[in-house]
GROMACS .gro file of C-alpha atoms in nm:
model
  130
    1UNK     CA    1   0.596  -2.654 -20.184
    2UNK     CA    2   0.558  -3.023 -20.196
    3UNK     CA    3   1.023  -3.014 -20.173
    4UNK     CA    4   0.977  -2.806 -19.867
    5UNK     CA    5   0.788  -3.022 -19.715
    6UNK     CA    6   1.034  -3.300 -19.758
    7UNK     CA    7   1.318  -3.118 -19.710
    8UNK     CA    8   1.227  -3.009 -19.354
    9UNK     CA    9   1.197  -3.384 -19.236
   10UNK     CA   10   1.570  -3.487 -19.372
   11UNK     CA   11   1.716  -3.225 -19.290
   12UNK     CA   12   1.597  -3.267 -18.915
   13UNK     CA   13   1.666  -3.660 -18.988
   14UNK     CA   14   1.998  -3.585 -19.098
   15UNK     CA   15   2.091  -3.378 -18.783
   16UNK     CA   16   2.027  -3.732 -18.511
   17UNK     CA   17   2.304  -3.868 -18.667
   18UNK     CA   18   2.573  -3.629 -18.620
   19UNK     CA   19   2.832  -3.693 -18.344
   20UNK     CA   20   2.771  -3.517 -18.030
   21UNK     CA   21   3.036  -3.631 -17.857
   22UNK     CA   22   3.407  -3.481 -17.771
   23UNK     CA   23   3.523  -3.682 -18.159
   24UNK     CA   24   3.226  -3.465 -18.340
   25UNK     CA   25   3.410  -3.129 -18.161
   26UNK     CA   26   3.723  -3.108 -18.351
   27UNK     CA   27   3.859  -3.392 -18.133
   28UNK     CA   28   3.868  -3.705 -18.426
   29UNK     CA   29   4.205  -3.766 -18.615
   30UNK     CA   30   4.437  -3.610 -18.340
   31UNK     CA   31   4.635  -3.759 -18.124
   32UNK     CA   32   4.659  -3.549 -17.764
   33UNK     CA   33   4.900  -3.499 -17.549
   34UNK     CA   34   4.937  -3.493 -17.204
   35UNK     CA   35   5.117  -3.168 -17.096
   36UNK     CA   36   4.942  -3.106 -16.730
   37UNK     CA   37   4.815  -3.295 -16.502
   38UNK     CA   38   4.671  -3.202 -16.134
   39UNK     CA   39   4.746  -3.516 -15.954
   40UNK     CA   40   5.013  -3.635 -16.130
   41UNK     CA   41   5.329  -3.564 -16.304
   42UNK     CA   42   5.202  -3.501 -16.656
   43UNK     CA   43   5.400  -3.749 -16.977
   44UNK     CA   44   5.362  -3.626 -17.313
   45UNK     CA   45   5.384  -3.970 -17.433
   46UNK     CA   46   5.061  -4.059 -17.253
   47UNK     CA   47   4.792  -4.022 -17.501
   48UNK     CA   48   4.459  -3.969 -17.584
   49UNK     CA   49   4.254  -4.037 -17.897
   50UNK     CA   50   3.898  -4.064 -18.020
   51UNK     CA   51   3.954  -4.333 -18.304
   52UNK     CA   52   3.544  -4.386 -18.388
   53UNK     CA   53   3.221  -4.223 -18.273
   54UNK     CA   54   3.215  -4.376 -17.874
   55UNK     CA   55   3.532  -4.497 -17.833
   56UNK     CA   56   3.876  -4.371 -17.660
   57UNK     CA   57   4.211  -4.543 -17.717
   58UNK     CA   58   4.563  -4.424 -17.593
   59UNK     CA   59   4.875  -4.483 -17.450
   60UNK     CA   60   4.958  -4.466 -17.121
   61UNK     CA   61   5.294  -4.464 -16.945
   62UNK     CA   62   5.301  -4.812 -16.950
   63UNK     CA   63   4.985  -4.952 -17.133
   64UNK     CA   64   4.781  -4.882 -17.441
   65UNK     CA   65   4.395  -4.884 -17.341
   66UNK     CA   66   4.029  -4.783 -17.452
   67UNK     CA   67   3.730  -4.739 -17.329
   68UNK     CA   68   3.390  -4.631 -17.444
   69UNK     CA   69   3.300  -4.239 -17.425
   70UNK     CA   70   2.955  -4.156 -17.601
   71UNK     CA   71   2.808  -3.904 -17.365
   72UNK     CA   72   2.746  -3.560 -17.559
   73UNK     CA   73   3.002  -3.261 -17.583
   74UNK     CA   74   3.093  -3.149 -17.324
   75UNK     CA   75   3.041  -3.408 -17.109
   76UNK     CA   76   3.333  -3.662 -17.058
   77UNK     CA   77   3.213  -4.013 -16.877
   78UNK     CA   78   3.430  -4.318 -17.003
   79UNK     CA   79   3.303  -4.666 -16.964
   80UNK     CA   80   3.543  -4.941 -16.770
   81UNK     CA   81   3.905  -4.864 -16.923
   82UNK     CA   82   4.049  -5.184 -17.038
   83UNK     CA   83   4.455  -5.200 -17.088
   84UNK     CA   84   4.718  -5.433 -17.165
   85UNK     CA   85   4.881  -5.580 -16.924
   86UNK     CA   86   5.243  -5.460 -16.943
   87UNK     CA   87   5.442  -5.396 -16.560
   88UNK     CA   88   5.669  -5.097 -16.591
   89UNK     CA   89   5.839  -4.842 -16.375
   90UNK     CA   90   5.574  -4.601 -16.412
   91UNK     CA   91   5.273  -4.769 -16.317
   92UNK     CA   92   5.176  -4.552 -16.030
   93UNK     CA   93   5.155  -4.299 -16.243
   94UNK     CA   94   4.925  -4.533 -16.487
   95UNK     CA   95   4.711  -4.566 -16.268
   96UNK     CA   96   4.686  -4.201 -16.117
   97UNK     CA   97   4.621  -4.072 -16.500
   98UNK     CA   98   4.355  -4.414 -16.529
   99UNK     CA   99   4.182  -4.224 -16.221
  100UNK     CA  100   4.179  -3.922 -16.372
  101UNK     CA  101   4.025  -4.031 -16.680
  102UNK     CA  102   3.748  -4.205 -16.489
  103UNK     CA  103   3.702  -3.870 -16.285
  104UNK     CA  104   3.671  -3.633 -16.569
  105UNK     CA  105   3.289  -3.532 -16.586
  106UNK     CA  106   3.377  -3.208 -16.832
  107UNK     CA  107   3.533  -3.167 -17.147
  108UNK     CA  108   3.646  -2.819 -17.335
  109UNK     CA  109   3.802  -2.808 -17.681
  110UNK     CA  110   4.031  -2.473 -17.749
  111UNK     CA  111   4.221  -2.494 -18.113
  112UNK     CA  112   4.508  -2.731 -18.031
  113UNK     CA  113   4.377  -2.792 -17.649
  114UNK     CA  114   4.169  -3.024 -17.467
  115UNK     CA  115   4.086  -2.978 -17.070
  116UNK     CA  116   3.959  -3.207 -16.938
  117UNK     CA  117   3.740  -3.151 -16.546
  118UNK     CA  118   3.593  -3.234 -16.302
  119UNK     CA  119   3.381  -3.084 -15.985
  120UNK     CA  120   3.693  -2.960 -15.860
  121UNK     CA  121   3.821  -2.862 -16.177
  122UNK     CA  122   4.106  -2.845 -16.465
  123UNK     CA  123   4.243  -3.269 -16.407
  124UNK     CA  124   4.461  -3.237 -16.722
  125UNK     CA  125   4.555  -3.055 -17.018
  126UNK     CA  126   4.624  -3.258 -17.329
  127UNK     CA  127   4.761  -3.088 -17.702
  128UNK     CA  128   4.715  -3.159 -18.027
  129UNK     CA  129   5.024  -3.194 -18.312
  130UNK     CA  130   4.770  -3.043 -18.547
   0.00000   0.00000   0.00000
């Protein structure tokens, strides 16, 4: 009786320190991407990653950024996106899909899938390799 009555506490202990964000949902170690976009002509080699528990990271068309992201699955807020500074062709579309990143409110994991939403809904599609 007495292990019961520990158990119960760690167990609920252990559960406040999983991930609840988009990385805890099958989203960690992949790399997605970009296949549709609603606003803007979609790039697979714009990216989108979730290298550590409230943190994105990615490549964009011209760029590699991050940004913070700890709100809890399914919800999608980033913090201020912060990206290197390199001038390209494509920067219109850089910033379009920086935008859209800051717009998303929604997030939905499906296999090898991630949408990502807003009020309006579906603002791009991303897919995992694996």
């Amino acid at each position: 009786m007495k292990w019961i009555a520990l158990l119960v506490p760690l167990s609920l202990a252990a559960g406040c320190f999983a991930d609840e964000t988009l990385r805890g949902y099958s989203a960690a170690d992949k790399t997605w991407m970009l296949t549709e976009a609603r606003d803007f002509a979609a790039n697979p080699e714009i990216t989108l990653t979730f290298p550590e528990t409230g943190r994105i990271a990615g490549q964009a068309p011209c760029n590699s950024y991050f940004a913070t992201m700890d709100v809890p699955y399914p919800w999608f807020e980033t913090g201020p996106i912060a990206a290197t500074k390199r001038a390209c062709p494509d920067l219109r579309t850089e910033a379009a899909f920086f935008n859209a990143l800051e717009a998303a409110t929604l997030s939905e994991v499906l296999g090898s899938t991630l949408i990502l939403s807003d009020d309006d809904g579906m603002l791009m599609v991303f897919r995992s390799g694996g």
